[in-house]
Coordinates of C-alpha atoms in Angstrom, one line a residue:
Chain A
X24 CA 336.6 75.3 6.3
X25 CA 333.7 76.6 4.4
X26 CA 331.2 75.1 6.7
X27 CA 333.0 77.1 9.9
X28 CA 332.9 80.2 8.0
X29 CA 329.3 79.7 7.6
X30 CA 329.1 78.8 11.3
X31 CA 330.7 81.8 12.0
X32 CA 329.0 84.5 10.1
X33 CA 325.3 82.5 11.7
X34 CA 327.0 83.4 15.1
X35 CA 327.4 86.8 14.2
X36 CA 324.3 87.7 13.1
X37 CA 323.0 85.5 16.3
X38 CA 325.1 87.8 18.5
X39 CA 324.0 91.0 16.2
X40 CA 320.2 89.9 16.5
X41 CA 320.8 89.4 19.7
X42 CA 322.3 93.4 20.6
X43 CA 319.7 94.6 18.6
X44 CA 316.9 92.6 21.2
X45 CA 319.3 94.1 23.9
X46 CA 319.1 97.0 22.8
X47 CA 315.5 97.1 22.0
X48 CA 314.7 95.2 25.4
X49 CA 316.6 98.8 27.0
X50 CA 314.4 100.5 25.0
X51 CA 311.4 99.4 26.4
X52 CA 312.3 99.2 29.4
X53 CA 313.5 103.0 29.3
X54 CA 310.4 103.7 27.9
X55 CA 308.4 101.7 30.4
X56 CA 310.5 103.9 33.1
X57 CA 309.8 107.2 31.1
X58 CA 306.0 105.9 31.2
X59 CA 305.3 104.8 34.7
X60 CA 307.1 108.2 35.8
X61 CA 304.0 109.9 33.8
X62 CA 301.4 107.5 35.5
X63 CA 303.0 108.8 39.0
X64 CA 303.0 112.4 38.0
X65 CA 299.0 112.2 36.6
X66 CA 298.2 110.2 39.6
X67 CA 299.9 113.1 41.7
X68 CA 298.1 116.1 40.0
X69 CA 295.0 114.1 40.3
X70 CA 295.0 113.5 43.4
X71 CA 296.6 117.0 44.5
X72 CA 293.4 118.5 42.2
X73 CA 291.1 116.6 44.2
X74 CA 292.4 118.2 47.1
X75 CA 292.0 121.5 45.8
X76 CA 288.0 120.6 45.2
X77 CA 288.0 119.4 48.7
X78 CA 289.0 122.4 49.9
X79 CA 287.1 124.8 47.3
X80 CA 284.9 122.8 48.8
X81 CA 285.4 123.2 52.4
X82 CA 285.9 126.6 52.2
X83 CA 282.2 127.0 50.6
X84 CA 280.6 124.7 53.6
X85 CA 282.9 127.5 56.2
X86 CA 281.4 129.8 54.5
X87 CA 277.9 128.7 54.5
X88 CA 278.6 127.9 58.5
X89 CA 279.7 131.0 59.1
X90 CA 276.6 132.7 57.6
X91 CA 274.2 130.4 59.5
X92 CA 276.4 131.4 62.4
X93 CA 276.0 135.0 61.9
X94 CA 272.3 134.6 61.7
X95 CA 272.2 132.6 64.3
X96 CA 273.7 135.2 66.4
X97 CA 271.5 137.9 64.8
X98 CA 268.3 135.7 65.8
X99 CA 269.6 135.2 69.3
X100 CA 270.3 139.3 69.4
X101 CA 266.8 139.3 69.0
X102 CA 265.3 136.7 71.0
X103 CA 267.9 138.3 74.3
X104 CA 266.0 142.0 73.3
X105 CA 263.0 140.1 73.4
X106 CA 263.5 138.4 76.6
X107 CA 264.2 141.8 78.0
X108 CA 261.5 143.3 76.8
X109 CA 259.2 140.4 78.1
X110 CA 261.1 140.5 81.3
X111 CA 260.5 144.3 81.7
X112 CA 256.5 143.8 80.6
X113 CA 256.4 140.9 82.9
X114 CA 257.8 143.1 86.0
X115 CA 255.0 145.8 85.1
X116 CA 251.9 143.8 84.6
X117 CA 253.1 141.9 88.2
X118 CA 253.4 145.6 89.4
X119 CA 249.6 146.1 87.9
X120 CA 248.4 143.4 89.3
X121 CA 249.9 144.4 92.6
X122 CA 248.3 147.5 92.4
X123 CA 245.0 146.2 91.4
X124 CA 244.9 144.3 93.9
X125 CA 245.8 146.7 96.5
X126 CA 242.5 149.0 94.9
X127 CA 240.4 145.8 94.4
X128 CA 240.8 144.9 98.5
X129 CA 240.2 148.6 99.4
X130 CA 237.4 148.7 97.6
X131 CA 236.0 145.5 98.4
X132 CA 236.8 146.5 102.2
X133 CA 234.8 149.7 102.2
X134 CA 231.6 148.5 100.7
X135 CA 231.7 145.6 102.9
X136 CA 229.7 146.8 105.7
X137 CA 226.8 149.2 106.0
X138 CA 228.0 150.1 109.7
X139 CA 229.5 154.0 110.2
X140 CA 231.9 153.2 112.4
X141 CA 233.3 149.7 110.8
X142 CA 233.1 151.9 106.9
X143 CA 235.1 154.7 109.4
X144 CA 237.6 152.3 110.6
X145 CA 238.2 150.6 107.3
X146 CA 239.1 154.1 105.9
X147 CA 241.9 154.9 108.5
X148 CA 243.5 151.0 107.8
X149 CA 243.7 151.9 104.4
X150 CA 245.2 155.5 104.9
X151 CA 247.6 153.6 107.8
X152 CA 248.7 150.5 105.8
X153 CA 248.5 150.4 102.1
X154 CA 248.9 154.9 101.8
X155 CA 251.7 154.8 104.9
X156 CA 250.4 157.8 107.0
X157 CA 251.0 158.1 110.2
X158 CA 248.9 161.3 111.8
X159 CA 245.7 162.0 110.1
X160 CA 242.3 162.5 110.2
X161 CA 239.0 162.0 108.6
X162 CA 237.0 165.7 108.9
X163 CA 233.1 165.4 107.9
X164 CA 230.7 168.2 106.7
X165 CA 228.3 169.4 109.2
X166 CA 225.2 171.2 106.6
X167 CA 223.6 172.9 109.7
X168 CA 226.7 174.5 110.8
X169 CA 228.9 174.3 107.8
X170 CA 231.7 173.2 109.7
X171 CA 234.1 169.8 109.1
X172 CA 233.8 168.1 112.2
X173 CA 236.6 165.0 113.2
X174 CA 235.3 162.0 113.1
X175 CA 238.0 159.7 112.9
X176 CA 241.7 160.1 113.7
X177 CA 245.0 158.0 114.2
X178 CA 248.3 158.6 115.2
X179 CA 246.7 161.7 116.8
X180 CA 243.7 162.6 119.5
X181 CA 240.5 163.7 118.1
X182 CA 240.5 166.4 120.4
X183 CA 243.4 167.8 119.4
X184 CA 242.2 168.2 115.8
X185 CA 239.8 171.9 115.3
X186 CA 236.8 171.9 113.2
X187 CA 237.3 173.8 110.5
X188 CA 235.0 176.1 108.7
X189 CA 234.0 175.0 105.0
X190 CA 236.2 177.2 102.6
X191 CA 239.0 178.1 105.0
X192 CA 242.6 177.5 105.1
X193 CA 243.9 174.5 103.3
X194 CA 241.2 171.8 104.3
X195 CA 238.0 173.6 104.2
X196 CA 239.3 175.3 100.8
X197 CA 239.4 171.3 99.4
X198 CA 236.3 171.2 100.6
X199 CA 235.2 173.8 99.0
X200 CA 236.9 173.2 95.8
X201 CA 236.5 169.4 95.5
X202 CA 240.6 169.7 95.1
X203 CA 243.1 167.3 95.9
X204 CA 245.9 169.3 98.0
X205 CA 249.8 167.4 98.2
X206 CA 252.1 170.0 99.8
X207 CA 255.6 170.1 97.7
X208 CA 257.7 168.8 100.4
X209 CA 255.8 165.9 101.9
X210 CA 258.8 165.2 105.0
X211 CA 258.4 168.9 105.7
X212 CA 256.3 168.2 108.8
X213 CA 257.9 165.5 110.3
X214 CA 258.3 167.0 113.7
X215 CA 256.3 170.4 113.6
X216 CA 252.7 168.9 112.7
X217 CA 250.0 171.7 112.2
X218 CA 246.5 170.7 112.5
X219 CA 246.3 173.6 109.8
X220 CA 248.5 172.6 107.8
X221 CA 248.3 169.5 106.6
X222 CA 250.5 168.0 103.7
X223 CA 247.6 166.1 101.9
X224 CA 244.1 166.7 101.7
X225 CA 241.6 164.5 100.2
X226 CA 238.1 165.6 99.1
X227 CA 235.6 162.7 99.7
X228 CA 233.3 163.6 97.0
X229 CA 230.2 161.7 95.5
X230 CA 230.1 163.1 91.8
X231 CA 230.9 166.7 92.6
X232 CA 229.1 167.0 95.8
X233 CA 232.0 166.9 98.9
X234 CA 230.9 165.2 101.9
X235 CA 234.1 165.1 103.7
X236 CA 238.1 165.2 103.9
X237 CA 240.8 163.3 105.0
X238 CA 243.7 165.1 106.1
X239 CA 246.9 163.9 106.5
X240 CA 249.4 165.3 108.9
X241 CA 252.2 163.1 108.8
X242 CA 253.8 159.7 107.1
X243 CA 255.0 156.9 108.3
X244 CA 259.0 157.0 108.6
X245 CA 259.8 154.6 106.0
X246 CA 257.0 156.4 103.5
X247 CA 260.1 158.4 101.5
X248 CA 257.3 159.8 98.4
X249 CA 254.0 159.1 97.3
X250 CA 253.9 156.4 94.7
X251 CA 251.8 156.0 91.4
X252 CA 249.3 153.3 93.4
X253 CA 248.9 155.8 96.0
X254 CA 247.7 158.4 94.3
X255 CA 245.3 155.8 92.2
X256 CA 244.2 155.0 96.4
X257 CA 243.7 158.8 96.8
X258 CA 241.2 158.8 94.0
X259 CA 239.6 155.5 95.2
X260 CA 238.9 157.4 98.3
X261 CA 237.6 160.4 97.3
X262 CA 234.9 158.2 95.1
X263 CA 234.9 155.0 97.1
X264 CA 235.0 156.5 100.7
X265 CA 232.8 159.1 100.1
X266 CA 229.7 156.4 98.7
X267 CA 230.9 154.1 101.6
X268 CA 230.7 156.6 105.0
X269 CA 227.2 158.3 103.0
X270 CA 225.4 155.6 102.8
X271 CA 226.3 153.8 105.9
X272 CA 225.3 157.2 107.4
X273 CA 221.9 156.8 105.6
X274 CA 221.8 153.5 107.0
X275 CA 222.4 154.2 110.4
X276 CA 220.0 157.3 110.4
X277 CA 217.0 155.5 108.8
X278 CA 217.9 152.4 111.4
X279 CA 217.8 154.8 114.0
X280 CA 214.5 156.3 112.2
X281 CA 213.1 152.9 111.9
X282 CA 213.3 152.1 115.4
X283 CA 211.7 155.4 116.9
X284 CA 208.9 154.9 114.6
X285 CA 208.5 151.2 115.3
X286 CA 208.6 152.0 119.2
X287 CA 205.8 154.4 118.3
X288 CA 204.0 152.2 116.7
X289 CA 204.3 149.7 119.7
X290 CA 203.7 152.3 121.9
X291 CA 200.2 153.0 119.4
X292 CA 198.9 149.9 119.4
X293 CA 199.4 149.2 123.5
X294 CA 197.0 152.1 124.1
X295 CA 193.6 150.7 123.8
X296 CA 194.8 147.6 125.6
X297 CA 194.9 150.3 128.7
Chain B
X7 CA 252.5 122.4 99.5
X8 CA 253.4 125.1 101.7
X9 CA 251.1 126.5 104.7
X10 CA 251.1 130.0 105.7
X11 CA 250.1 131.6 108.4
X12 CA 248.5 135.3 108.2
X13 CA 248.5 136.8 111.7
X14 CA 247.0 140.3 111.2
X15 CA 244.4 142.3 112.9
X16 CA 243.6 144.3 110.3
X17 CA 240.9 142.7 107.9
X18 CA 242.4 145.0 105.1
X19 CA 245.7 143.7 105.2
X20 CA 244.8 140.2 106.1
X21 CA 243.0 140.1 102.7
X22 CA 246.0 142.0 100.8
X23 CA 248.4 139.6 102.0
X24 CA 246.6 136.7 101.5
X25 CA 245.9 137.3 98.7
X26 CA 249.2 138.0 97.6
X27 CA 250.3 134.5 99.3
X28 CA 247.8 132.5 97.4
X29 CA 249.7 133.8 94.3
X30 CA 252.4 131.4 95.4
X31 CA 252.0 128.1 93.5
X32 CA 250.5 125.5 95.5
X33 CA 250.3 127.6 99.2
X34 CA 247.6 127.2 101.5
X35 CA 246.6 130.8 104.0
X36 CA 245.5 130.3 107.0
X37 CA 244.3 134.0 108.4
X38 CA 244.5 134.5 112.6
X39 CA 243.4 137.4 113.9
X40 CA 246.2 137.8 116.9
X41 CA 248.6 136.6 118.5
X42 CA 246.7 134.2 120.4
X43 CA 244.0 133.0 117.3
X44 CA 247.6 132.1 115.5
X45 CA 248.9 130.0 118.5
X46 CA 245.6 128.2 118.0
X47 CA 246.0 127.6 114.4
X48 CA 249.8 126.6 115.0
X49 CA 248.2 123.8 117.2
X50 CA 245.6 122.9 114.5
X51 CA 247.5 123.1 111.5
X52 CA 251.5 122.3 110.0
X53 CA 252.3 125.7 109.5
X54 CA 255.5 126.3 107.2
X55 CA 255.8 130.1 107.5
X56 CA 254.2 133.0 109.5
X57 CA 253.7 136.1 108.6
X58 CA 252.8 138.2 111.5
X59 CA 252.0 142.2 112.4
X60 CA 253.5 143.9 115.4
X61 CA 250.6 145.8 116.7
X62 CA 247.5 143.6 117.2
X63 CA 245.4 143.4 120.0
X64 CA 244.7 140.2 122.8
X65 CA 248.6 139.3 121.9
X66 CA 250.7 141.4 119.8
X67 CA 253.5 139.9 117.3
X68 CA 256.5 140.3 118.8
X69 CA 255.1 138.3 122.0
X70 CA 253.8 135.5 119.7
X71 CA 257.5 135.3 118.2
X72 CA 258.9 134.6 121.6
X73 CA 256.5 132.0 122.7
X74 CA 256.6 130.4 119.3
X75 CA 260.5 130.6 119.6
X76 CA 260.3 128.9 123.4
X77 CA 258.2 125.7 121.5
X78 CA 260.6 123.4 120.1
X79 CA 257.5 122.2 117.9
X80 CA 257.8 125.8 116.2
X81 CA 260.9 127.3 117.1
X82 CA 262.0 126.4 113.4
X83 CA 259.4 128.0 111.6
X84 CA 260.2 131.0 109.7
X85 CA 258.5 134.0 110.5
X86 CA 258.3 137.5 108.7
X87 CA 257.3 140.3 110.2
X88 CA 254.9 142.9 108.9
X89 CA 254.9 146.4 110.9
X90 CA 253.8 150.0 110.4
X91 CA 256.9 150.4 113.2
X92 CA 260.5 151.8 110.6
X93 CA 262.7 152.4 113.4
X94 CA 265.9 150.2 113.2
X95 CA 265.1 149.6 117.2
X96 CA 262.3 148.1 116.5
X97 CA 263.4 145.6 113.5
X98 CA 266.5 145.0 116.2
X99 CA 264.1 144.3 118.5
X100 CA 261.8 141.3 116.4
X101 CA 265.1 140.1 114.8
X102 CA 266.7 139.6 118.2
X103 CA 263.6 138.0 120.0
X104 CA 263.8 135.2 116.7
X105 CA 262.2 136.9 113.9
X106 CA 263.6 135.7 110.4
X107 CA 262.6 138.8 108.4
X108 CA 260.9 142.5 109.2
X109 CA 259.1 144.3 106.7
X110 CA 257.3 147.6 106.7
X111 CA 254.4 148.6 105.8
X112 CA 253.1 149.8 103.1
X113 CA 254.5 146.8 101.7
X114 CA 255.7 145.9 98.1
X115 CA 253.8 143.1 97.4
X116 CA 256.6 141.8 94.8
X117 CA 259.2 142.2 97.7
X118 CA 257.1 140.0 100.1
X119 CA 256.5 137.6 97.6
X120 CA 260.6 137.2 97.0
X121 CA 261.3 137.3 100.7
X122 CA 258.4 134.1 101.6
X123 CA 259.4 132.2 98.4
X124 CA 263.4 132.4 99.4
X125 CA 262.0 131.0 103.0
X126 CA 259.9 127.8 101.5
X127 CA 262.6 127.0 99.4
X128 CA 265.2 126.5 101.6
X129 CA 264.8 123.1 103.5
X130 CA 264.6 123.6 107.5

């Protein structure tokens, strides 16, 4: 009797321990819960911060981007203005050169010959195709008489074109002057042509002593207004002409000279023969 | 390596133009004098362009259009034509006998060198 009593109480405190291990086993396992409910939250918040970084983060690389793109556009701002401002120098040195080489040819043209009429003939091509007249004429001085004579003319008959007394009306007053004369409506004579009146007038002048005048009547239809090269021609003429028809003159005269003299000669030295 | 042809009587203007044509990378000028000198150098030479005045003496350009149109050797050559003469008759005239372009004179050089360079470029 006494030994299942004893039994008893041991199963009691068996079962008691064993609540109390129940109990406890709950425990930890409530607390494990409690604890890998933490571990998920901290592993959340750290990975949500490191999302935030990365996008701190982002945000600062956008915003660097956005700078380089902003100077970027800036630079290429400039580089366009510059590309302009190339293209627009480019389109005037070609325009130079264009020009140059218009006065280069003339110039080359007229002191290419030493004969009067070829210097005379090179003068009216460049009047006809790189100035775009149409009716004109090329008037020299005559010292004895003081008179500009025609010597050369196109577009119009040399006939039809009066000598003109030095320091008259508007051709002999260039003359006279060493003046440059551009009437202020160029198209005004298109039609009614006046040998008097002609709507440019050239001096052809070495240093300040005139020699000569071209006078130009009329332009070509499509010549609408004098260009800056065309005025840069007018003063190659004046200079150019002028040293190119003097000197060929010279040239002929002392050719001319040098064969009368040379006949003489001849003629000298056939005499005693006789 | 394009060849051009200069047909002008005009020393002045031959040299201008050729010497604006030699600005053109790689082109050859050949100068003629008229309209028959340039028939010569068309038998000579493999021309790829002609420029050519109206007014010239021996054979005048708008003659040497029409023969070179009736060759089937150089009926396909382009040529330009560059004329003191502004009346639209006239540019009717050259275009209709088989002139490509007409230009008068004086000419921009910059505009001649645009008009022969859009002609060499485009394949015959």
């Amino acid at each position: 009797m006494e030994r299942e009593t004893s039994i008893g109480k041991k199963a009691d405190e068996f079962l008691q321990m064993f609540k109390k291990g129940e109990e406890f086993t709950q425990e930890l396992l409530k607390e494990n819960e409690r604890l890998r409910f933490k571990v998920a939250q901290l592993e959340e918040a750290i990975e949500r911060s490191g999302d935030e970084a990365k996008i701190r983060l982002y945000e600062e690389r956008i915003k660097i981007t956005e700078g380089e793109l902003n100077s970027l556009k800036e630079r290429f701002k400039q580089v366009e203005e510059e590309n302009k401002d190339f293209a627009t120098k480019y389109v005037e040195v070609e325009e130079e050169n264009n020009n140059l080489a218009n006065l280069y040819v003339a110039s080359y043209q007229l002191h290419s010959t030493l004969d009067f009429n070829e210097v005379l003939r090179i003068v009216l091509e460049i009047v006809i195709n790189l100035i775009g007249a149409e009716k004109f004429a090329v008037l020299l001085i005559e010292e004895k008489t003081n008179e500009l004579i025609p010597v050369g003319t196109e577009g119009v008959a040399i006939s039809e074109v009066p000598k003109v007394r030095f320091g008259e009306g508007i051709i002999g007053t260039a003359a006279k002057e060493g003046e440059s004369y551009f009437a202020e409506n160029i198209h005004a004579a298109r039609g009614a042509i006046s040998m008097e009146n002609p709507i440019v007038c050239i001096p052809l002048k070495i240093k300040e002593h005139v020699i000569g005048v071209i006078a130009i009547y009329s332009l070509l239809l499509q010549k609408e207004k004098f260009s800056n090269v065309d005025y840069e021609l007018f003063n190659l003429l004046a200079g150019h002409a002028a040293t190119a028809i003097f000197s060929s003159r010279l040239y002929t005269q002392s050719e001319r000279k040098l064969t009368t003299i040379q006949s003489f000669l001849d003629m000298l030295k056939e005499k005693p023969r006789r | 390596m394009p060849n051009i042809l200069v047909v002008e009587d005009s020393p002045t203007m031959r040299q201008l133009i050729s010497f604006a044509m030699k600005r053109i990378s790689g082109s050859k000028v050949i100068e003629a004098t008229d309209g028959v000198d340039a028939l010569k150098k068309l038998s000579s030479e493999k021309i790829d362009l002609i420029l050519a005045d109206i007014n010239m003496p021996v054979m005048d350009g708008l003659k040497l259009v029409s023969l070179a149109r009736g060759n089937p050797s150089y009926k396909d050559i382009p040529i330009i034509m560059i004329t003191t003469e502004g009346a639209e008759e006239d540019r009717k005239r050259a275009l209709a006998i088989g002139a490509n372009a007409y230009l008068t004179k004086p000419i921009q050089t910059q505009e001649l060198i645009r008009l022969v360079n859009g002609f060499i470029s485009t394949p015959r």
